């Protein structure tokens, strides 16, 4: 075998290995979590409250699940309407306006802000200045700031992906702009927009750093009172591990969190492919 | 009829004005965050001095007088992020080339959603697995008292940024016009040679952009470094020493810093440094990508 051939074989081998490595990572993570945590997940764990001493070393994670749901709900309430409005502006009305470019650039750059910085900002503004304290409300605000650019970018792209001919034909037929938007463009972008919202939802549910400084408590009832701290799944996982409370519960919590997020992610991917099929028509 | 028409017209105008205002306000969010951090940390820049803050090697925020230097954290941040790229870049580029050129269509169709799923796993889970498995492994294998190190953090960060590198590089590789493939392969060039010597050079700007993006992510990542880097305040001397990157510093100390003290202000200054670094990276990538919109170089 000559040298050229050998290099080719080695390179091809390397490309294959690095491609299969990606698959291996996901499979390994899932398999390991299921192996270590799967046995500890039962109804008691999902629907029970932390117990034992220190609190959390035994018992369930129900308040953490509730807290995460509350946080995500608030984040979406705060971010969906402004996010969609900005996306509609960027895709439908701002195309020829000078404002659109800086808005686009700034929102795009916002996706890069480290989540801990969002936490820092909300801590100073809401927790300290507005005297909300460590609270569900502050956490909701922090998460909404974090997912807002995600919603804008994904919805904008979903709207832009709608075939431009619809806009042209509507305009040519003298259909009003708002009718075109609400009855023609938006319905076609709905799967893509929903996919973006789901993505944002998953992103918010898994975020730890921003709620760690604004909303999370080690133990709380998470009953939805806006100005009280809450428990949250990712933070609970961090505490379980870092404070050496219970490794078994930590694995089980991680598994619950990952399965939840993978389900949301898969749903988003499915919606996204639906949108692509829509646009092909 | 006329009346109804004008009514919808007014409503439409209100709607357009409304979303324009919301869009304008939303773009101000980023500026507001940066400005707010600057305002909160102003005494650090003016009184302590920016240079001293950035290059000081001691962080004793509650001593009298407090010593506020973030050099150890800055070095840790850079070291961890660059280390992550060093590990992730070859694998990421390899996988991108694999998906663009070598993988059978069905395999690429499996890998693509898997990349999405990997980005969907929260950083705290990566940090947890890294700390529970990797660090344990280092402790047992190399007989260490504690296995946390910048290297461990880099390793986990590498896995976290890998999907971003793959997805963006693959897009750049696929944007290379097909004529080059036909021309190259018809000249009898082997597939790996074609990929490495024709495809990659043509897509190098897009691939560089992918790397820069991943660098920004790695610098700002909190949970993984918090759980893996070891959290010591010394200037790291090697990849295998412990350190405390900026995000970890902020996450650990914010709750205990009394508002209005120099300690509190210094944490905001540290946050501002982090934001400026990340935004600078974003601006650089925008400049790189703008010159060639598809990420493909013209010859």
Coordinates of C-alpha atoms in Angstrom, one line a residue:
Chain A
X1 CA 0.0 0.0 0.0
X2 CA 1.5 3.4 -0.9
X3 CA 1.6 6.4 1.4
X4 CA -1.2 8.2 -0.3
X5 CA -3.6 5.3 0.2
X6 CA -2.6 4.9 3.8
X7 CA -3.4 8.6 4.5
X8 CA -6.7 8.3 2.8
X9 CA -7.6 5.3 4.9
X10 CA -6.6 7.0 8.1
X11 CA -8.5 10.1 7.3
X12 CA -11.6 8.3 6.4
X13 CA -11.3 6.3 9.6
X14 CA -11.0 9.5 11.6
X15 CA -14.0 11.1 9.9
X16 CA -16.1 8.0 10.7
X17 CA -14.9 7.8 14.3
X18 CA -15.7 11.5 15.0
X19 CA -19.1 11.1 13.4
X20 CA -20.0 8.0 15.4
X21 CA -18.6 9.6 18.6
X22 CA -21.5 12.0 18.6
X23 CA -24.0 9.1 18.7
X24 CA -21.9 7.4 21.3
X25 CA -22.0 10.5 23.6
X26 CA -25.8 10.6 23.6
X27 CA -26.3 6.9 24.0
X28 CA -23.7 6.8 26.8
X29 CA -25.3 9.7 28.7
X30 CA -28.7 8.2 28.5
X31 CA -27.6 4.6 29.2
X32 CA -25.6 5.7 32.2
X33 CA -28.3 7.8 33.7
X34 CA -30.9 5.0 33.2
X35 CA -28.5 2.5 34.8
X36 CA -27.7 4.6 37.8
X37 CA -31.0 6.5 38.3
X38 CA -33.7 4.4 36.6
X39 CA -34.4 2.1 39.6
X40 CA -35.1 5.0 41.9
X41 CA -37.8 6.6 39.8
X42 CA -41.3 5.6 40.9
X43 CA -44.5 7.4 41.7
X44 CA -43.3 8.1 45.2
X45 CA -40.2 9.9 43.9
X46 CA -42.1 11.9 41.3
X47 CA -45.0 12.9 43.6
X48 CA -43.3 12.9 47.0
X49 CA -41.6 15.7 48.9
X50 CA -38.0 15.8 50.0
X51 CA -37.5 13.9 53.3
X52 CA -34.7 12.6 55.5
X53 CA -31.9 14.4 57.1
X54 CA -30.5 16.6 55.6
X55 CA -33.8 17.3 53.9
X56 CA -33.6 15.9 50.4
X57 CA -31.4 12.9 51.1
X58 CA -34.6 10.8 50.8
X59 CA -38.1 11.4 49.5
X60 CA -39.2 12.8 46.2
X61 CA -38.9 15.8 43.9
X62 CA -42.5 17.0 43.4
X63 CA -41.9 20.5 44.7
X64 CA -38.9 20.8 42.3
X65 CA -41.0 19.7 39.4
X66 CA -43.8 22.2 40.4
X67 CA -41.3 25.0 40.8
X68 CA -39.7 24.4 37.4
X69 CA -43.2 24.4 35.8
X70 CA -44.0 27.7 37.5
X71 CA -40.7 29.3 36.4
X72 CA -41.1 28.1 32.8
X73 CA -44.8 29.2 32.7
X74 CA -43.8 32.7 33.9
X75 CA -40.9 32.9 31.5
X76 CA -43.1 32.1 28.6
X77 CA -45.9 34.5 29.7
X78 CA -43.3 37.3 29.9
X79 CA -41.5 36.5 26.6
X80 CA -44.0 35.1 24.1
X81 CA -45.9 38.3 23.2
X82 CA -42.9 40.7 22.9
X83 CA -40.9 37.9 21.2
X84 CA -43.6 37.3 18.6
X85 CA -44.2 41.0 18.1
X86 CA -40.5 41.6 17.4
X87 CA -40.4 38.6 15.1
X88 CA -43.4 39.8 13.1
X89 CA -41.9 43.2 12.9
X90 CA -38.6 41.8 11.6
X91 CA -40.1 39.5 9.1
X92 CA -43.2 41.4 7.8
X93 CA -42.9 45.1 8.5
X94 CA -39.3 46.0 9.1
X95 CA -37.8 44.6 5.9
X96 CA -37.2 48.0 4.4
X97 CA -36.8 50.0 7.6
X98 CA -33.6 51.3 9.0
X99 CA -34.6 50.2 12.5
X100 CA -34.7 46.5 11.5
X101 CA -30.9 46.1 11.1
X102 CA -29.9 47.2 14.6
X103 CA -32.9 45.3 16.1
X104 CA -31.8 42.2 14.3
X105 CA -28.2 42.5 15.3
X106 CA -28.9 43.3 19.0
X107 CA -31.4 40.5 19.4
X108 CA -29.0 38.1 17.7
X109 CA -26.2 39.2 20.0
X110 CA -28.5 38.7 23.0
X111 CA -28.6 35.0 22.4
X112 CA -24.9 35.0 23.3
X113 CA -25.2 36.7 26.7
X114 CA -24.0 34.2 29.3
X115 CA -26.9 33.0 31.4
X116 CA -25.2 33.9 34.7
X117 CA -25.0 37.6 33.5
X118 CA -28.7 37.6 33.0
X119 CA -29.0 36.3 36.5
X120 CA -26.7 39.0 37.7
X121 CA -28.7 41.7 36.0
X122 CA -32.0 40.5 37.4
X123 CA -30.5 40.0 40.8
X124 CA -29.5 43.7 41.0
X125 CA -32.7 45.0 39.4
X126 CA -35.4 42.8 40.8
X127 CA -34.1 41.1 43.9
X128 CA -32.2 44.1 45.3
X129 CA -33.5 47.3 43.8
X130 CA -37.2 46.4 43.5
X131 CA -37.0 44.4 46.8
X132 CA -38.7 41.3 45.4
X133 CA -36.1 39.2 47.2
X134 CA -35.1 35.7 46.0
X135 CA -38.5 34.9 44.4
X136 CA -40.4 33.0 41.7
X137 CA -41.2 36.3 40.0
X138 CA -37.5 37.3 39.7
X139 CA -36.6 33.9 38.4
X140 CA -39.4 34.1 35.8
X141 CA -38.1 37.5 34.7
X142 CA -34.5 36.2 34.4
X143 CA -35.6 33.1 32.4
X144 CA -37.8 35.2 30.2
X145 CA -34.8 37.5 29.4
X146 CA -32.8 34.4 28.6
X147 CA -35.4 32.8 26.2
X148 CA -36.7 36.0 24.6
X149 CA -34.0 36.1 21.9
X150 CA -34.6 32.4 21.2
X151 CA -38.2 33.0 20.6
X152 CA -37.6 36.0 18.4
X153 CA -35.0 34.3 16.2
X154 CA -36.9 31.0 15.8
X155 CA -40.3 32.7 15.1
X156 CA -38.6 35.2 12.7
X157 CA -37.1 32.3 10.8
X158 CA -40.4 30.4 10.8
X159 CA -42.2 33.5 9.3
X160 CA -39.5 34.2 6.8
X161 CA -39.7 30.6 5.7
X162 CA -43.2 31.1 4.5
X163 CA -43.2 31.2 0.7
X164 CA -43.0 34.9 -0.4
X165 CA -45.4 34.2 -3.2
X166 CA -48.3 34.3 -0.7
X167 CA -47.3 37.8 0.3
X168 CA -47.0 38.8 -3.4
X169 CA -50.3 37.3 -4.4
X170 CA -52.1 38.8 -1.4
X171 CA -50.8 42.2 -2.1
X172 CA -51.7 41.9 -5.8
X173 CA -55.3 40.9 -4.9
X174 CA -55.5 44.0 -2.6
X175 CA -55.9 42.0 0.6
X176 CA -55.2 44.1 3.6
X177 CA -51.8 43.6 5.4
X178 CA -53.4 42.5 8.6
X179 CA -55.6 39.9 6.9
X180 CA -52.5 38.6 5.1
X181 CA -50.6 38.3 8.3
X182 CA -53.3 36.7 10.5
X183 CA -55.0 34.5 8.0
X184 CA -52.3 33.6 5.5
X185 CA -48.8 34.0 6.8
X186 CA -49.2 33.2 10.5
X187 CA -51.1 29.9 10.1
X188 CA -48.4 28.6 7.9
X189 CA -45.7 29.5 10.4
X190 CA -47.5 28.1 13.4
X191 CA -45.6 24.8 13.6
X192 CA -42.2 26.6 13.3
X193 CA -43.2 29.1 15.9
X194 CA -44.5 26.4 18.3
X195 CA -41.2 24.5 17.8
X196 CA -39.3 27.7 18.8
X197 CA -41.5 28.1 21.9
X198 CA -40.9 24.5 22.9
X199 CA -37.2 25.0 22.4
X200 CA -37.3 28.1 24.6
X201 CA -39.4 26.1 27.1
X202 CA -36.7 23.4 27.3
X203 CA -34.0 25.9 27.5
X204 CA -35.7 27.7 30.4
X205 CA -36.5 24.4 32.2
X206 CA -32.8 23.3 32.1
X207 CA -31.2 26.7 33.0
X208 CA -29.6 26.7 36.4
X209 CA -27.3 29.7 36.7
X210 CA -29.9 32.4 36.3
X211 CA -32.4 31.0 38.8
X212 CA -29.6 30.0 41.2
X213 CA -29.1 33.7 42.1
X214 CA -32.6 34.9 41.6
X215 CA -35.2 32.3 42.5
X216 CA -34.1 29.0 43.8
X217 CA -34.2 27.6 47.4
X218 CA -32.9 24.3 48.7
X219 CA -36.3 23.5 50.2
X220 CA -39.6 25.3 49.4
X221 CA -43.1 24.3 48.8
X222 CA -43.2 25.9 45.3
X223 CA -46.9 26.6 45.6
X224 CA -46.8 29.4 43.0
X225 CA -46.6 32.4 45.3
X226 CA -44.9 35.0 43.2
X227 CA -42.7 36.6 45.9
X228 CA -41.5 33.4 47.5
X229 CA -38.5 31.3 46.5
X230 CA -39.1 28.0 44.7
X231 CA -37.4 24.7 44.2
X232 CA -36.4 23.8 40.7
X233 CA -35.2 20.6 39.1
X234 CA -31.8 21.7 37.8
X235 CA -30.9 23.5 41.0
X236 CA -32.2 20.6 43.1
X237 CA -29.8 18.3 41.1
X238 CA -26.9 20.7 41.8
X239 CA -27.6 20.8 45.5
X240 CA -28.2 17.0 45.8
X241 CA -24.8 16.4 44.3
X242 CA -22.8 19.3 45.6
X243 CA -24.0 19.1 49.2
X244 CA -23.5 15.3 49.1
X245 CA -27.1 14.7 50.0
X246 CA -27.9 11.6 47.9
X247 CA -26.1 10.4 44.8
X248 CA -28.9 8.0 44.0
X249 CA -31.5 10.8 44.1
X250 CA -29.2 13.0 42.1
X251 CA -29.0 10.4 39.3
X252 CA -32.8 9.9 39.4
X253 CA -33.4 13.7 39.3
X254 CA -31.0 14.1 36.4
X255 CA -32.8 11.3 34.5
X256 CA -36.2 12.9 35.1
X257 CA -34.9 16.2 33.9
X258 CA -33.1 14.8 30.8
X259 CA -36.1 12.7 29.8
X260 CA -38.4 15.7 30.1
X261 CA -36.2 17.9 28.0
X262 CA -35.5 15.2 25.4
X263 CA -39.3 14.7 25.0
X264 CA -39.8 18.5 24.5
X265 CA -36.9 18.6 22.1
X266 CA -38.1 15.7 20.0
X267 CA -41.5 17.4 19.8
X268 CA -39.9 20.6 18.7
X269 CA -37.9 18.8 16.0
X270 CA -41.1 17.1 14.8
X271 CA -43.0 20.4 14.5
X272 CA -40.0 21.9 12.8
X273 CA -40.0 19.1 10.1
X274 CA -43.8 19.6 9.7
X275 CA -43.1 23.3 9.0
X276 CA -40.5 22.3 6.4
X277 CA -43.0 20.0 4.7
X278 CA -45.6 22.8 4.7
X279 CA -43.2 25.1 3.0
X280 CA -42.3 22.6 0.4
X281 CA -45.8 22.8 -0.9
Chain B
X1 CA -68.4 50.7 3.7
X2 CA -66.0 53.6 3.8
X3 CA -66.4 53.9 7.5
X4 CA -65.6 50.3 8.1
X5 CA -62.6 50.5 5.8
X6 CA -61.1 53.4 7.7
X7 CA -61.8 51.7 11.0
X8 CA -59.7 48.7 10.0
X9 CA -57.1 51.0 8.7
X10 CA -56.7 52.8 12.0
X11 CA -56.6 49.4 13.8
X12 CA -53.9 48.2 11.4
X13 CA -51.9 51.4 12.0
X14 CA -52.1 50.9 15.7
X15 CA -51.0 47.3 15.4
X16 CA -48.0 48.2 13.2
X17 CA -47.0 51.0 15.5
X18 CA -47.3 48.7 18.5
X19 CA -45.1 46.0 17.2
X20 CA -42.6 48.5 15.9
X21 CA -42.3 50.0 19.4
X22 CA -42.0 46.6 21.0
X23 CA -39.3 45.6 18.5
X24 CA -37.4 48.9 19.3
X25 CA -37.7 48.3 23.0
X26 CA -36.6 44.7 22.8
X27 CA -33.4 45.7 21.0
X28 CA -32.7 48.1 23.9
X29 CA -32.7 45.1 26.3
X30 CA -29.1 44.2 25.5
X31 CA -28.0 47.8 25.8
X32 CA -29.9 48.1 29.1
X33 CA -28.1 45.0 30.5
X34 CA -24.7 46.3 29.6
X35 CA -25.4 49.8 30.8
X36 CA -26.9 48.6 34.1
X37 CA -23.8 46.4 34.8
X38 CA -21.6 49.4 34.0
X39 CA -23.5 51.6 36.4
X40 CA -23.5 49.1 39.2
X41 CA -19.7 48.5 38.8
X42 CA -18.7 52.2 38.2
X43 CA -16.8 52.6 41.5
X44 CA -14.5 49.7 40.6
X45 CA -13.5 51.3 37.3
X46 CA -13.1 54.8 38.7
X47 CA -11.8 54.3 42.2
X48 CA -10.0 50.9 42.2
X49 CA -8.9 51.4 38.6
X50 CA -9.7 49.1 35.7
X51 CA -6.2 48.0 35.1
X52 CA -5.6 47.0 38.7
X53 CA -8.9 45.2 38.7
X54 CA -8.1 43.2 35.5
X55 CA -4.5 42.4 36.4
X56 CA -4.6 42.0 40.1
X57 CA -3.7 38.5 41.2
X58 CA -5.4 38.6 44.6
X59 CA -9.2 38.3 45.3
X60 CA -9.9 39.0 48.9
X61 CA -13.1 40.9 48.7
X62 CA -14.0 41.0 52.4
X63 CA -10.5 41.8 53.7
X64 CA -9.8 45.3 55.0
X65 CA -8.9 47.0 52.7
X66 CA -10.4 44.5 50.1
X67 CA -8.1 43.2 47.4
X68 CA -10.0 43.0 44.1
X69 CA -8.1 41.5 41.2
X70 CA -9.7 39.1 38.8
X71 CA -6.6 38.0 36.9
X72 CA -6.9 34.4 38.2
X73 CA -10.5 34.1 37.0
X74 CA -9.7 35.7 33.7
X75 CA -6.8 33.3 33.1
X76 CA -9.0 30.4 34.2
X77 CA -11.9 31.5 31.9
X78 CA -9.6 31.7 28.9
X79 CA -7.7 28.5 29.7
X80 CA -10.9 26.5 30.2
X81 CA -12.5 27.8 27.0
X82 CA -9.4 27.5 24.8
X83 CA -8.8 24.0 26.2
X84 CA -12.4 23.0 25.3
X85 CA -11.9 24.2 21.8
X86 CA -8.6 22.4 21.4
X87 CA -10.4 19.1 22.2
X88 CA -13.7 19.8 20.4
X89 CA -12.3 21.4 17.2
X90 CA -10.8 18.3 15.6
X91 CA -13.7 16.1 16.6
X92 CA -16.2 18.7 15.6
X93 CA -14.7 19.4 12.2
X94 CA -14.2 15.7 11.7
X95 CA -17.8 15.0 12.3
X96 CA -18.9 17.9 10.1
X97 CA -16.8 16.6 7.2
X98 CA -18.2 13.1 7.9
X99 CA -21.8 14.4 7.7
X100 CA -21.2 16.5 4.6
X101 CA -19.2 14.0 2.6
X102 CA -18.9 10.5 4.0
X103 CA -22.0 9.6 6.0
X104 CA -24.8 7.6 4.2
X105 CA -27.9 9.7 4.0
X106 CA -29.7 7.7 6.7
X107 CA -26.8 8.0 9.2
X108 CA -26.6 11.8 8.7
X109 CA -30.4 11.9 9.2
X110 CA -29.8 10.1 12.6
X111 CA -26.9 12.2 13.7
X112 CA -28.6 15.6 13.0
X113 CA -31.4 15.2 15.5
X114 CA -28.9 13.7 18.0
X115 CA -26.9 16.9 17.8
X116 CA -30.1 18.8 18.7
X117 CA -30.8 16.5 21.6
X118 CA -27.3 17.0 22.9
X119 CA -27.8 20.8 22.9
X120 CA -31.0 20.1 24.8
X121 CA -29.3 18.4 27.7
X122 CA -28.9 21.1 30.4
X123 CA -25.5 22.2 31.5
X124 CA -26.1 21.2 35.1
X125 CA -26.5 17.5 33.9
X126 CA -23.2 17.7 32.0
X127 CA -21.6 19.2 35.0
X128 CA -23.1 16.6 37.3
X129 CA -22.0 13.7 35.1
X130 CA -18.6 15.2 34.7
X131 CA -18.2 15.6 38.4
X132 CA -19.7 12.3 39.3
X133 CA -18.0 10.1 36.7
X134 CA -15.0 11.9 35.1
X135 CA -13.6 13.5 38.3
X136 CA -14.1 10.2 40.1
X137 CA -12.2 8.5 37.3
X138 CA -9.3 10.9 37.5
X139 CA -9.2 10.5 41.3
X140 CA -9.0 6.7 41.1
X141 CA -6.8 6.4 38.1
X142 CA -4.2 9.0 39.0
X143 CA -4.6 8.6 42.7
X144 CA -5.4 12.3 43.3
X145 CA -7.0 13.8 46.4
X146 CA -9.4 15.6 44.2
X147 CA -9.8 15.2 40.5
X148 CA -11.3 18.6 39.7
X149 CA -9.2 20.7 37.3
X150 CA -9.4 23.1 34.4
X151 CA -8.8 20.1 32.2
X152 CA -11.8 18.2 33.6
X153 CA -13.9 21.4 32.9
X154 CA -12.5 21.7 29.4
X155 CA -13.3 18.1 28.6
X156 CA -16.9 18.5 29.6
X157 CA -17.2 21.9 27.9
X158 CA -15.8 20.3 24.8
X159 CA -18.7 17.8 24.7
X160 CA -21.1 20.7 25.3
X161 CA -19.9 22.9 22.4
X162 CA -19.3 20.0 20.0
X163 CA -22.9 20.1 18.6
X164 CA -22.6 23.8 17.8
X165 CA -19.2 23.3 16.0
X166 CA -20.6 20.4 14.0
X167 CA -23.9 22.0 13.0
X168 CA -22.3 25.3 11.9
X169 CA -19.3 23.8 10.1
X170 CA -21.5 21.3 8.3
X171 CA -23.6 24.2 7.0
X172 CA -20.5 25.9 5.8
X173 CA -19.2 22.7 4.1
X174 CA -22.6 22.1 2.4
X175 CA -22.6 25.7 1.1
X176 CA -19.6 24.9 -1.1
X177 CA -20.9 24.8 -4.7
X178 CA -21.3 21.2 -6.1
X179 CA -19.2 22.0 -9.2
X180 CA -16.0 21.8 -7.1
X181 CA -17.0 18.3 -6.1
X182 CA -17.5 17.2 -9.7
X183 CA -14.4 18.9 -10.9
X184 CA -12.3 17.5 -8.1
X185 CA -13.5 14.0 -8.2
X186 CA -13.5 13.8 -12.0
X187 CA -9.8 14.7 -11.8
X188 CA -9.3 11.4 -9.9
X189 CA -8.7 13.0 -6.5
X190 CA -9.6 10.7 -3.6
X191 CA -12.5 11.6 -1.4
X192 CA -10.5 12.4 1.8
X193 CA -8.0 14.4 -0.3
X194 CA -10.9 16.4 -1.8
X195 CA -12.5 17.0 1.6
X196 CA -9.3 18.2 3.2
X197 CA -7.7 20.1 0.4
X198 CA -10.6 21.6 -1.5
X199 CA -13.7 21.5 0.7
X200 CA -12.2 22.6 4.0
X201 CA -10.2 25.5 2.6
X202 CA -13.3 26.8 0.8
X203 CA -15.4 26.6 3.9
X204 CA -12.8 27.8 6.3
X205 CA -14.4 31.1 7.2
X206 CA -17.7 29.4 8.1
X207 CA -15.8 26.8 10.1
X208 CA -13.8 29.5 11.9
X209 CA -17.1 31.2 12.7
X210 CA -18.4 28.0 14.2
X211 CA -15.3 27.9 16.4
X212 CA -15.6 31.5 17.5
X213 CA -19.2 30.9 18.4
X214 CA -18.3 27.9 20.4
X215 CA -15.6 29.9 22.2
X216 CA -18.2 32.5 23.3
X217 CA -20.4 29.7 24.6
X218 CA -17.6 28.0 26.5
X219 CA -16.5 31.3 28.2
X220 CA -20.0 32.0 29.4
X221 CA -20.9 28.5 30.6
X222 CA -21.5 28.4 34.4
X223 CA -22.6 25.2 35.9
X224 CA -20.1 22.8 34.3
X225 CA -17.1 24.9 35.3
X226 CA -18.6 25.6 38.7
X227 CA -18.8 21.8 39.4
X228 CA -15.6 20.8 37.7
X229 CA -12.9 23.5 37.7
X230 CA -12.2 23.2 41.4
X231 CA -12.9 26.7 42.6
X232 CA -9.6 28.0 43.9
X233 CA -8.6 31.6 43.7
X234 CA -5.0 31.0 42.6
X235 CA -3.7 31.9 39.2
X236 CA -3.7 28.5 37.3
X237 CA -0.2 27.4 36.2
X238 CA -1.2 24.5 34.0
X239 CA -4.2 22.9 32.4
X240 CA -4.3 20.4 35.3
X241 CA -4.4 22.9 38.1
X242 CA -7.6 24.1 39.6
X243 CA -9.2 27.5 38.8
X244 CA -12.3 29.5 39.1
X245 CA -13.6 31.0 35.8
X246 CA -15.6 34.2 36.0
X247 CA -19.1 32.7 35.8
X248 CA -18.3 30.4 38.7
X249 CA -17.0 33.3 40.7
X250 CA -20.2 35.3 40.1
X251 CA -22.5 32.3 40.9
X252 CA -20.7 31.4 44.1
X253 CA -20.3 34.9 45.6
X254 CA -23.3 36.9 44.5
X255 CA -25.6 35.6 47.3
X256 CA -23.1 36.6 50.0
X257 CA -22.1 40.0 48.7
X258 CA -23.8 42.8 50.5
X259 CA -25.3 45.3 48.0
X260 CA -23.4 48.6 47.9
X261 CA -20.1 47.1 49.1
X262 CA -17.0 47.0 46.9
X263 CA -17.4 43.2 46.8
X264 CA -20.9 43.5 45.2
X265 CA -19.6 46.1 42.7
X266 CA -16.6 44.0 41.8
X267 CA -18.9 41.1 40.9
X268 CA -20.8 43.3 38.5
X269 CA -17.5 44.5 37.1
X270 CA -16.6 40.8 36.6
X271 CA -19.9 40.3 34.9
X272 CA -19.3 43.3 32.7
X273 CA -15.9 41.9 31.6
X274 CA -17.6 38.6 30.8
X275 CA -20.3 40.3 28.7
X276 CA -17.9 42.5 26.9
X277 CA -15.7 39.5 26.1
X278 CA -18.6 37.5 24.7
X279 CA -20.0 40.4 22.7
X280 CA -16.6 41.1 21.3
X281 CA -16.5 37.5 20.1
X282 CA -20.0 37.9 18.6
X283 CA -19.0 41.1 16.8
X284 CA -15.9 39.4 15.4
X285 CA -17.9 36.5 14.1
X286 CA -20.3 38.9 12.5
X287 CA -17.5 40.7 10.7
X288 CA -16.0 37.4 9.5
X289 CA -19.3 36.1 8.3
X290 CA -20.6 39.3 6.7
X291 CA -17.7 39.4 4.2
X292 CA -18.8 36.0 2.9
X293 CA -22.5 35.6 3.5
X294 CA -22.7 31.9 2.9
X295 CA -19.5 31.2 4.8
X296 CA -17.8 30.1 1.6
X297 CA -14.7 31.9 0.3
X298 CA -14.5 33.0 -3.3
X299 CA -11.2 32.2 -4.7

